[in-house]
Amino acid sequence: MQYSEKVIEHFENPKNIGELDENDPRVGTGMIGSPACGDVMKLQIQVEDGIIVDVKFKTYGCGSAIASSSYATELIKGKAIEEALKVSNKDIAEELDLPPIKLHCSVLAGQAIAAAVQNYKEKNNITA
Amino acid sequence: MSVELPIYFDYAATTPVDERVAKKMCNCLTREGIYGNPGSHTHRFGWWAAELVDKARKQVAELINAEPKEIIFTSGATEANNLAIKGVALKYKNKGRHIITSKVEHKAVIEPCKYLQEQGFDVTFLDPEPDGTIALDKLEAAIRDDTILISLMHVNNELGSINDIAAFGKLAHECKIIFHVDAAQSAGKLPIDVRALHVDLMSFSGHKVYGPKGIGALFINKDSKLNLVPQMHGGRQERGFRSGTMATHQIVGMGEAFAIAKEELAKESARLAELRRSFWDKIKDIDAIKLNGSLEHGAPHILNVSFGFIEGESIIMALKDIAVSTGSACSSDTLELSYVLTAIGAQNEMAHGSIRFSFGRYTTVEEIDYAAKLIREKVAQLRSLSPLWDMYKQGVDLETISWKGDH
């Protein structure tokens, strides 16, 4: 697969790799995908006063899955959680210039953000 | 000795043309060379070219203990497989309409068989054993009164597993069934004696043996007295089995390549087997690693390895200085996991991280050492990114998780 330079850059130097403490109430965790499909993204956010102050990820998957999650963490860091939810898979796909067959990687990254936010909200009894 | 990058470890996909071969080929192209049509019987230009084709036919035949007249040149192993399978099926359809092959054959066998299914033939696709070979008793059990053809590969192109062709051939002949073998991966790597192997038809490729692309051959056993329906109609070249002007330079290249292969086979195979073993020895202690196929009974040039909990395409990207191939879905245009790995029952988190390393004439010990070191480093790096690796280390059974976002 021939990738854009941006995918290769994120793949070779991924941003925000790691883990946050799942038991911390300020932390929301989202895990999306399955080993059967060849992609699993785990994305964690740490929220203070409604703002995402820290993000970490780990991804099992192809180069574009790793790059998509790396870029997603960059996009949402420092954003309010409601703003983070507005990040679309299109934003990710366009920035990374993903080939059509890899668009699902950007969809997964979007879903991982949503899952992490939802988990944070559930932990903190935030509705809406 | 230093290592030149990138390193080519994809000899099972194709090989560079040997310089000795290229030189002979170049002599059959320009005005100064032998450019005549081998089918022109009326002048010397044609006779000279025909002489070269005859020599090449003999060279190909000699590698496999066949006679020159048993060799039909085609555009490659794909065409040879098509000619053998469709040619037999269409010729002998009144004797029966059942064909036996396997789930791990090359697409150039599977697709013609599927085409014949659409034409009303009944095809049995045998399941492989976990090491990728086909079991004789399963083959025997699949044989029916109306079976007209068995088509099985000698060496599997993804796994390097070696089938017991001699036993299959004996069985096929006892049952009076035509036996075809795709030998694209075994020619020049394993000794082949078509007489001892009891094969009726055998397919070969030029470019897997340091010859040019675009040329192959089909061995048609004269003792089997077979007739095939040609798949290419025209000027009735190649005894009518394959029409089309003989490509002198390609044929000469394949001939020379096969002659060199015969010359060097014993020594080169032993050297490759040693490189393969040494490579495996240098990586086998990596955690959650698996050799697909068989170390002891595999072809000397192919090593298929699964690195658990990391995905194949990401491994290939991380190993950008080493040219390898993967059965990973993510590297293919179809997003389908390798059907060969699926057929041998590889688990997802292993199958997705499988890499085929294949070695050849120009592979050096230094390349093996360099690659092994790089692999250890990159596998560790990718695992530090993998949530599945963390779960595996924590003892979580991935089968018990309900995964979200299946697609």
Coordinates of C-alpha atoms in Angstrom, one line a residue:
Chain A
M1 CA 0.0 0.0 0.0
Q2 CA 1.4 3.4 -1.0
Y3 CA 0.6 5.9 1.8
S4 CA 0.9 9.6 2.0
E5 CA 3.8 11.1 3.8
K6 CA 1.5 12.1 6.7
V7 CA 0.5 8.5 7.3
I8 CA 4.1 7.4 7.3
E9 CA 5.1 10.2 9.6
H10 CA 2.3 9.3 12.2
F11 CA 3.1 5.6 11.8
E12 CA 6.8 6.1 12.4
N13 CA 6.5 8.7 15.1
P14 CA 3.0 8.1 16.6
K15 CA 1.8 10.8 19.1
N16 CA 0.3 10.1 22.5
I17 CA 1.1 6.4 22.8
G18 CA 0.3 4.9 26.2
E19 CA -2.3 4.4 28.8
L20 CA -4.2 6.3 31.4
D21 CA -5.5 4.9 34.6
E22 CA -8.8 3.3 33.7
N23 CA -10.1 3.5 37.3
D24 CA -9.5 7.3 37.5
P25 CA -13.0 8.9 37.3
R26 CA -11.6 11.6 35.1
V27 CA -10.6 9.0 32.5
G28 CA -12.8 7.7 29.7
T29 CA -11.8 4.7 27.7
G30 CA -13.1 3.6 24.3
M31 CA -12.1 0.4 22.6
I32 CA -13.3 -0.2 19.1
G33 CA -12.7 -2.9 16.4
S34 CA -11.9 -6.6 16.7
P35 CA -9.0 -8.9 16.1
A36 CA -11.0 -10.7 13.4
C37 CA -11.1 -7.5 11.3
G38 CA -7.4 -6.8 12.0
D39 CA -8.0 -3.5 13.8
V40 CA -8.5 -2.7 17.5
M41 CA -8.2 0.9 18.8
K42 CA -8.0 1.8 22.4
L43 CA -8.3 5.5 23.0
Q44 CA -8.4 7.1 26.5
I45 CA -9.1 10.7 27.4
Q46 CA -8.5 12.5 30.7
V47 CA -11.1 15.3 31.3
E48 CA -10.9 18.2 33.6
D49 CA -13.6 20.9 33.7
G50 CA -15.0 19.5 30.5
I51 CA -11.7 19.9 28.6
I52 CA -9.7 16.9 27.4
V53 CA -6.3 17.6 29.1
D54 CA -4.7 14.3 28.1
V55 CA -5.1 11.6 25.5
K56 CA -3.4 8.3 25.1
F57 CA -3.9 5.5 22.5
K58 CA -2.8 2.0 21.6
T59 CA -3.8 0.4 18.3
Y60 CA -3.5 -3.0 16.8
G61 CA -3.9 -2.7 13.1
C62 CA -2.4 -1.6 9.8
G63 CA -0.3 1.5 9.2
S64 CA -3.3 3.7 8.5
A65 CA -5.1 2.5 11.6
I66 CA -2.1 3.5 13.7
A67 CA -1.8 6.8 11.9
S68 CA -5.5 7.6 12.2
S69 CA -5.6 7.0 15.9
S70 CA -2.4 9.0 16.4
Y71 CA -3.8 12.0 14.5
A72 CA -7.1 11.6 16.3
T73 CA -5.4 12.1 19.6
E74 CA -3.7 15.2 18.4
L75 CA -7.0 16.6 17.1
I76 CA -8.9 16.3 20.4
K77 CA -6.2 17.1 22.9
G78 CA -7.2 20.5 24.6
K79 CA -10.7 20.4 23.1
A80 CA -13.9 20.5 25.1
I81 CA -15.5 17.0 25.0
E82 CA -18.5 18.3 23.0
E83 CA -16.0 19.7 20.4
A84 CA -14.1 16.5 20.3
L85 CA -17.3 14.7 19.3
K86 CA -17.5 16.9 16.3
V87 CA -14.3 15.5 14.9
S88 CA -15.4 13.5 11.9
N89 CA -13.9 10.6 10.1
K90 CA -13.7 12.9 7.1
D91 CA -11.4 15.3 9.0
I92 CA -9.0 12.4 9.7
A93 CA -9.2 10.8 6.2
E94 CA -8.6 14.1 4.4
E95 CA -5.7 15.2 6.6
L96 CA -4.0 11.8 6.2
D97 CA -5.1 11.5 2.5
L98 CA -6.2 7.9 3.2
P99 CA -6.7 5.6 0.2
P100 CA -10.4 4.7 -0.3
I101 CA -9.9 1.1 0.9
K102 CA -8.6 2.5 4.2
L103 CA -11.4 4.9 5.0
H104 CA -12.7 2.5 7.6
C105 CA -9.6 3.3 9.7
S106 CA -10.7 6.9 10.0
V107 CA -14.2 5.7 10.9
L108 CA -12.8 3.6 13.6
A109 CA -10.9 6.5 15.0
G110 CA -14.1 8.6 15.1
Q111 CA -15.9 5.8 16.9
A112 CA -13.1 5.4 19.4
I113 CA -13.3 9.1 20.3
A114 CA -17.1 8.8 20.7
A115 CA -16.7 5.6 22.8
A116 CA -14.2 7.3 25.1
V117 CA -16.4 10.3 25.7
Q118 CA -19.4 8.1 26.3
N119 CA -17.5 6.1 28.9
Y120 CA -16.3 9.3 30.6
K121 CA -19.9 10.5 30.7
E122 CA -21.3 7.3 32.0
K123 CA -18.7 7.2 34.8
N124 CA -19.5 10.7 35.8
N125 CA -23.3 10.4 35.4
I126 CA -23.4 13.1 32.7
T127 CA -26.5 12.8 30.5
A128 CA -26.9 14.4 27.1
Chain B
M1 CA 30.5 -7.1 4.8
S2 CA 27.9 -4.4 4.6
V3 CA 24.3 -5.0 3.7
E4 CA 22.7 -3.2 0.8
L5 CA 19.2 -1.8 1.5
P6 CA 16.5 -2.6 0.8
I7 CA 16.9 -6.3 1.2
Y8 CA 14.9 -8.5 -1.1
F9 CA 13.2 -11.4 0.7
D10 CA 10.4 -12.0 -1.7
Y11 CA 11.9 -14.6 -4.1
A12 CA 8.7 -16.6 -4.0
A13 CA 6.9 -13.7 -5.7
T14 CA 9.5 -13.3 -8.4
T15 CA 13.3 -13.5 -8.9
P16 CA 15.7 -11.2 -10.8
V17 CA 16.8 -12.6 -14.1
D18 CA 20.2 -14.2 -13.8
E19 CA 22.8 -12.2 -15.7
R20 CA 23.8 -15.3 -17.6
V21 CA 20.2 -15.7 -18.7
A22 CA 19.7 -12.0 -19.6
K23 CA 22.8 -12.2 -21.9
K24 CA 21.4 -15.1 -23.8
M25 CA 18.0 -13.4 -24.1
C26 CA 19.5 -10.2 -25.5
N27 CA 21.0 -12.2 -28.3
C28 CA 17.5 -13.0 -29.6
L29 CA 16.1 -9.5 -30.1
T30 CA 17.9 -7.2 -32.4
R31 CA 18.9 -7.3 -36.0
E32 CA 22.4 -8.5 -35.0
G33 CA 20.8 -11.4 -33.1
I34 CA 18.5 -14.3 -33.7
Y35 CA 15.3 -12.5 -34.3
G36 CA 13.5 -14.8 -36.8
N37 CA 10.2 -16.5 -36.2
P38 CA 10.9 -20.0 -35.0
G39 CA 7.8 -21.0 -37.0
S40 CA 9.3 -19.8 -40.3
H41 CA 10.4 -22.9 -42.0
T42 CA 11.4 -21.4 -45.3
H43 CA 14.7 -19.6 -44.4
R44 CA 17.7 -19.6 -42.1
F45 CA 16.4 -16.8 -39.8
G46 CA 13.6 -19.1 -38.8
W47 CA 15.8 -22.2 -38.6
W48 CA 18.3 -20.4 -36.3
A49 CA 15.5 -19.4 -34.0
A50 CA 13.9 -22.8 -34.1
E51 CA 17.3 -24.3 -33.1
L52 CA 17.4 -22.0 -30.0
V53 CA 13.8 -23.0 -29.1
D54 CA 14.7 -26.7 -29.4
K55 CA 17.7 -26.2 -27.1
A56 CA 15.6 -24.4 -24.5
R57 CA 12.9 -27.1 -24.7
K58 CA 15.6 -29.7 -24.0
Q59 CA 17.0 -27.6 -21.1
V60 CA 13.6 -27.3 -19.4
A61 CA 12.9 -31.0 -20.0
E62 CA 16.3 -32.0 -18.4
L63 CA 15.5 -30.3 -15.1
I64 CA 12.5 -32.6 -14.6
N65 CA 13.6 -35.8 -16.4
A66 CA 11.2 -35.3 -19.2
E67 CA 11.6 -35.4 -23.0
P68 CA 11.7 -32.2 -25.0
K69 CA 8.6 -33.1 -26.9
E70 CA 6.7 -33.2 -23.6
I71 CA 7.2 -29.5 -23.0
I72 CA 4.7 -26.9 -24.2
F73 CA 5.7 -23.3 -23.7
T74 CA 3.1 -20.9 -22.4
S75 CA 3.0 -17.3 -21.1
G76 CA 3.5 -18.5 -17.6
A77 CA 2.4 -21.0 -14.9
T78 CA -1.0 -19.4 -14.8
E79 CA -1.6 -20.2 -18.5
A80 CA -0.1 -23.7 -18.0
N81 CA -2.5 -24.3 -15.1
N82 CA -5.5 -23.0 -17.2
L83 CA -4.5 -25.2 -20.1
A84 CA -4.1 -28.3 -18.0
I85 CA -7.3 -27.9 -16.0
K86 CA -9.7 -26.5 -18.5
G87 CA -8.1 -28.5 -21.3
V88 CA -8.6 -31.8 -19.5
A89 CA -12.0 -31.0 -18.2
L90 CA -13.4 -29.9 -21.5
K91 CA -11.8 -32.9 -23.3
Y92 CA -12.9 -35.6 -20.9
K93 CA -16.2 -34.2 -19.7
N94 CA -18.1 -37.2 -21.1
K95 CA -16.1 -39.5 -18.9
G96 CA -17.0 -37.6 -15.8
R97 CA -17.4 -34.1 -14.4
H98 CA -15.7 -34.3 -11.0
I99 CA -12.4 -32.6 -10.2
I100 CA -10.4 -32.7 -7.0
T101 CA -8.2 -29.8 -5.9
S102 CA -7.5 -28.1 -2.6
K103 CA -8.3 -24.9 -0.7
V104 CA -4.7 -23.8 -0.6
E105 CA -3.9 -23.9 -4.3
H106 CA -2.7 -20.9 -6.1
K107 CA -5.4 -18.7 -7.5
A108 CA -4.3 -19.8 -11.0
V109 CA -5.7 -23.3 -10.1
I110 CA -8.6 -22.3 -7.9
E111 CA -10.1 -19.8 -10.4
P112 CA -10.1 -22.1 -13.4
C113 CA -11.8 -24.7 -11.1
K114 CA -14.4 -22.2 -10.0
Y115 CA -15.0 -21.4 -13.7
L116 CA -15.6 -25.0 -14.4
Q117 CA -18.0 -25.2 -11.5
E118 CA -20.0 -22.6 -13.3
Q119 CA -19.9 -24.7 -16.4
G120 CA -21.5 -27.6 -14.5
F121 CA -18.5 -29.4 -13.2
D122 CA -18.4 -30.6 -9.6
V123 CA -15.2 -29.6 -7.8
T124 CA -14.0 -30.8 -4.4
F125 CA -11.7 -28.4 -2.6
L126 CA -9.9 -30.5 -0.1
D127 CA -9.1 -29.0 3.4
P128 CA -5.3 -29.0 4.2
E129 CA -3.7 -30.4 7.2
P130 CA -2.5 -27.8 9.8
D131 CA 0.9 -27.7 8.1
G132 CA -0.6 -26.9 4.7
T133 CA -0.1 -30.3 3.1
I134 CA -2.9 -32.5 1.7
A135 CA -3.3 -35.8 3.4
L136 CA -3.3 -38.9 1.1
D137 CA -6.3 -40.5 2.9
K138 CA -8.4 -37.4 2.4
L139 CA -7.5 -37.4 -1.2
E140 CA -8.4 -41.0 -1.5
A141 CA -11.7 -40.5 0.2
A142 CA -12.7 -37.7 -2.2
I143 CA -12.2 -39.9 -5.3
R144 CA -15.4 -40.9 -7.1
D145 CA -16.3 -42.9 -10.1
D146 CA -16.7 -39.7 -12.1
T147 CA -13.5 -38.0 -11.0
I148 CA -11.5 -37.1 -14.1
L149 CA -8.8 -34.8 -12.7
I150 CA -6.8 -34.2 -9.6
S151 CA -4.9 -30.9 -9.4
L152 CA -2.6 -30.3 -6.4
M153 CA 0.5 -28.2 -6.0
H154 CA 4.0 -29.4 -5.2
V155 CA 5.1 -26.6 -2.9
N156 CA 2.6 -24.1 -1.4
N157 CA 3.5 -20.6 -2.4
E158 CA 2.6 -19.0 1.0
L159 CA 3.7 -21.7 3.4
G160 CA 6.4 -23.6 1.6
S161 CA 4.7 -26.9 2.6
I162 CA 5.6 -29.9 0.4
N163 CA 3.0 -32.3 -0.8
D164 CA 3.8 -36.0 -1.3
I165 CA 3.3 -35.8 -5.0
A166 CA 4.6 -39.3 -5.7
A167 CA 2.0 -40.9 -3.5
F168 CA -0.8 -38.7 -5.0
G169 CA 0.4 -39.7 -8.5
K170 CA 0.4 -43.4 -7.7
L171 CA -3.1 -43.2 -6.3
A172 CA -4.4 -41.1 -9.2
H173 CA -3.0 -43.6 -11.7
E174 CA -4.4 -46.6 -9.8
C175 CA -7.8 -44.9 -10.1
K176 CA -7.1 -43.9 -13.8
I177 CA -7.5 -40.2 -13.0
I178 CA -5.5 -37.6 -14.7
F179 CA -3.0 -35.9 -12.3
H180 CA -1.9 -32.3 -12.7
V181 CA 0.7 -30.6 -10.5
D182 CA 1.5 -26.9 -10.2
A183 CA 5.2 -26.9 -9.7
A184 CA 5.8 -23.2 -10.0
Q185 CA 7.4 -23.0 -6.5
S186 CA 9.3 -26.3 -6.5
A187 CA 11.2 -26.2 -9.8
G188 CA 14.8 -25.4 -9.1
K189 CA 14.3 -25.9 -5.4
L190 CA 13.4 -29.5 -5.1
P191 CA 14.5 -32.4 -7.4
I192 CA 11.7 -33.2 -9.8
D193 CA 11.5 -36.4 -11.7
V194 CA 8.2 -36.5 -13.5
R195 CA 8.5 -40.2 -14.2
A196 CA 9.0 -41.1 -10.5
L197 CA 6.3 -38.7 -9.4
H198 CA 3.6 -40.3 -11.7
V199 CA 2.4 -36.9 -13.0
D200 CA 0.5 -36.4 -16.2
L201 CA 0.7 -32.7 -16.4
M202 CA 3.0 -30.2 -14.6
S203 CA 3.1 -26.4 -14.7
F204 CA 6.2 -24.3 -14.5
S205 CA 7.1 -20.7 -14.4
G206 CA 10.2 -19.0 -15.8
H207 CA 10.4 -16.0 -13.4
K208 CA 10.5 -18.0 -10.2
V209 CA 13.7 -19.6 -11.4
Y210 CA 15.7 -16.5 -12.4
G211 CA 14.3 -16.5 -15.8
P212 CA 12.1 -13.8 -17.4
K213 CA 8.4 -13.1 -16.6
G214 CA 5.9 -13.9 -19.2
I215 CA 7.1 -17.4 -19.9
G216 CA 6.1 -20.8 -18.5
A217 CA 5.7 -24.3 -19.6
L218 CA 3.3 -27.2 -19.3
F219 CA 4.8 -30.7 -19.2
I220 CA 2.4 -33.2 -20.9
N221 CA 3.4 -36.8 -20.2
K222 CA 3.7 -38.6 -23.5
D223 CA 2.9 -42.0 -21.9
S224 CA -0.4 -40.7 -20.7
K225 CA -1.6 -40.1 -24.3
L226 CA -3.6 -37.1 -23.3
N227 CA -5.5 -34.8 -25.4
L228 CA -6.3 -31.3 -24.2
V229 CA -8.7 -28.7 -25.6
P230 CA -6.5 -25.8 -26.4
Q231 CA -7.3 -22.5 -24.7
M232 CA -5.6 -20.4 -27.3
H233 CA -6.5 -20.9 -30.9
G234 CA -4.5 -19.7 -33.9
G235 CA -1.5 -20.9 -35.8
R236 CA -1.3 -24.2 -34.0
Q237 CA 2.2 -23.7 -32.6
E238 CA 3.3 -26.0 -29.8
R239 CA 1.7 -29.0 -31.5
G240 CA -1.6 -27.2 -31.5
F241 CA -1.8 -27.0 -27.7
R242 CA -0.9 -23.4 -27.6
S243 CA -1.1 -21.1 -30.6
G244 CA 0.9 -17.9 -30.8
T245 CA 4.3 -17.0 -32.1
M246 CA 7.0 -18.6 -30.0
A247 CA 8.7 -15.8 -28.0
T248 CA 12.3 -16.8 -28.8
H249 CA 14.0 -14.6 -26.2
Q250 CA 11.6 -15.6 -23.4
I251 CA 11.9 -19.3 -24.2
V252 CA 15.7 -19.1 -24.5
G253 CA 15.7 -17.3 -21.1
M254 CA 13.6 -19.9 -19.5
G255 CA 15.8 -22.7 -21.0
E256 CA 19.0 -21.1 -19.7
A257 CA 17.4 -20.5 -16.3
F258 CA 16.4 -24.1 -16.0
A259 CA 19.8 -25.3 -17.1
I260 CA 21.5 -23.2 -14.4
A261 CA 18.9 -24.4 -11.9
K262 CA 19.7 -28.0 -12.7
E263 CA 23.4 -27.3 -12.4
E264 CA 23.1 -25.6 -9.0
L265 CA 20.1 -27.2 -7.5
A266 CA 21.7 -29.5 -4.9
K267 CA 24.2 -27.0 -3.7
E268 CA 21.8 -24.0 -3.8
S269 CA 18.9 -25.8 -2.0
A270 CA 21.2 -26.9 0.8
R271 CA 22.5 -23.3 1.1
L272 CA 18.9 -21.9 1.2
A273 CA 17.8 -24.5 3.7
E274 CA 20.7 -23.5 6.0
L275 CA 19.9 -19.8 5.6
R276 CA 16.2 -20.4 6.4
R277 CA 17.1 -22.4 9.5
S278 CA 19.5 -19.9 10.7
F279 CA 17.0 -17.1 10.2
W280 CA 14.4 -19.0 12.2
D281 CA 16.9 -19.7 14.9
K282 CA 17.6 -16.0 15.3
I283 CA 13.9 -15.1 15.7
K284 CA 12.2 -18.2 17.1
D285 CA 12.5 -17.1 20.8
I286 CA 10.3 -14.0 20.2
D287 CA 7.2 -14.3 22.4
A288 CA 4.0 -15.4 20.6
I289 CA 5.7 -16.3 17.3
K290 CA 4.6 -19.2 15.2
L291 CA 6.0 -20.9 12.1
N292 CA 3.3 -21.6 9.6
G293 CA 4.0 -24.7 7.7
S294 CA 6.9 -27.0 8.7
L295 CA 10.5 -26.2 9.5
E296 CA 11.7 -29.8 8.9
H297 CA 9.5 -30.6 5.8
G298 CA 9.2 -27.2 4.2
A299 CA 10.7 -25.9 0.9
P300 CA 14.1 -24.5 1.5
H301 CA 13.3 -21.0 0.3
I302 CA 10.0 -20.1 2.1
L303 CA 9.5 -19.3 5.8
N304 CA 6.0 -18.1 6.9
V305 CA 5.9 -16.7 10.4
S306 CA 3.1 -15.2 12.5
F307 CA 3.9 -12.5 15.0
G308 CA 1.0 -12.6 17.4
F309 CA -1.0 -9.4 18.4
I310 CA 0.5 -7.2 15.7
E311 CA -0.9 -6.7 12.2
G312 CA 0.9 -7.8 9.1
E313 CA 0.7 -4.6 7.1
S314 CA 2.1 -2.6 10.0
I315 CA 5.0 -5.1 10.3
I316 CA 5.7 -4.6 6.6
M317 CA 5.7 -0.9 7.0
A318 CA 8.0 -1.1 10.0
L319 CA 10.3 -3.4 8.0
K320 CA 10.4 -1.0 5.1
D321 CA 14.0 -1.9 4.3
I322 CA 13.1 -5.6 3.9
A323 CA 10.9 -6.6 1.0
V324 CA 8.5 -9.3 2.2
S325 CA 4.9 -10.3 1.7
T326 CA 2.0 -10.9 4.0
G327 CA -1.2 -12.8 4.1
S328 CA -2.7 -9.9 6.1
A329 CA -6.0 -8.6 4.9
C330 CA -4.9 -5.0 5.3
S331 CA -2.3 -5.2 2.6
S332 CA -4.6 -6.6 0.0
D333 CA -7.0 -4.7 -2.2
T334 CA -9.8 -6.9 -1.1
L335 CA -9.4 -6.7 2.7
E336 CA -9.7 -10.5 2.8
L337 CA -7.4 -12.4 5.0
S338 CA -5.2 -14.9 3.2
Y339 CA -7.4 -17.9 2.3
V340 CA -4.4 -20.2 2.8
L341 CA -3.9 -19.1 6.4
T342 CA -7.6 -19.3 7.0
A343 CA -7.7 -22.8 5.5
I344 CA -5.0 -24.1 7.9
G345 CA -7.0 -22.7 10.8
A346 CA -4.8 -19.9 12.0
Q347 CA -6.4 -17.7 14.7
N348 CA -7.2 -14.2 13.7
E349 CA -4.7 -12.4 16.0
M350 CA -2.0 -14.7 14.6
A351 CA -3.1 -14.9 10.9
H352 CA -3.3 -11.1 10.6
G353 CA 0.3 -10.8 11.7
S354 CA 1.8 -13.3 9.3
I355 CA 4.8 -12.6 7.0
R356 CA 6.3 -14.7 4.2
F357 CA 10.0 -14.4 4.0
S358 CA 11.4 -16.0 0.9
F359 CA 15.1 -16.4 0.1
G360 CA 17.0 -17.0 -3.1
R361 CA 20.2 -17.1 -5.1
Y362 CA 21.5 -13.7 -3.9
T363 CA 20.5 -13.9 -0.3
T364 CA 23.5 -13.6 2.0
V365 CA 24.2 -14.5 5.6
E366 CA 24.7 -10.8 6.4
E367 CA 21.2 -10.1 5.1
I368 CA 19.7 -12.8 7.3
D369 CA 21.5 -11.4 10.4
Y370 CA 20.5 -7.8 9.6
A371 CA 16.9 -8.7 9.0
A372 CA 16.6 -10.9 12.1
K373 CA 17.9 -8.1 14.3
L374 CA 15.6 -5.5 12.7
I375 CA 12.6 -7.8 13.1
R376 CA 13.2 -8.3 16.8
E377 CA 13.4 -4.5 17.3
K378 CA 10.3 -3.7 15.2
V379 CA 8.1 -6.4 16.6
A380 CA 8.8 -5.1 20.1
Q381 CA 8.1 -1.6 19.0
L382 CA 4.7 -2.5 17.4
R383 CA 3.8 -4.5 20.4
S384 CA 4.3 -1.5 22.6
L385 CA 1.5 0.1 20.5
S386 CA -0.8 -2.9 20.6
P387 CA -3.7 -3.1 23.1
L388 CA -4.0 -6.8 22.2
W389 CA -0.5 -7.4 23.3
D390 CA -1.2 -5.8 26.7
M391 CA -4.3 -8.0 27.1
Y392 CA -2.3 -11.0 26.2
K393 CA 0.4 -10.1 28.7
Q394 CA -2.3 -9.6 31.3
G395 CA -3.7 -13.1 30.6
V396 CA -6.9 -11.9 29.0
D397 CA -8.5 -14.5 26.6
L398 CA -9.3 -12.5 23.5
E399 CA -12.0 -15.0 22.6
T400 CA -14.0 -14.0 25.7
I401 CA -14.2 -10.3 24.8
S402 CA -17.3 -8.9 23.1
W403 CA -15.8 -6.7 20.4
K404 CA -17.5 -3.5 19.3
G405 CA -17.4 -2.2 15.8
D406 CA -17.1 -5.4 13.8
H407 CA -17.0 -4.6 10.2

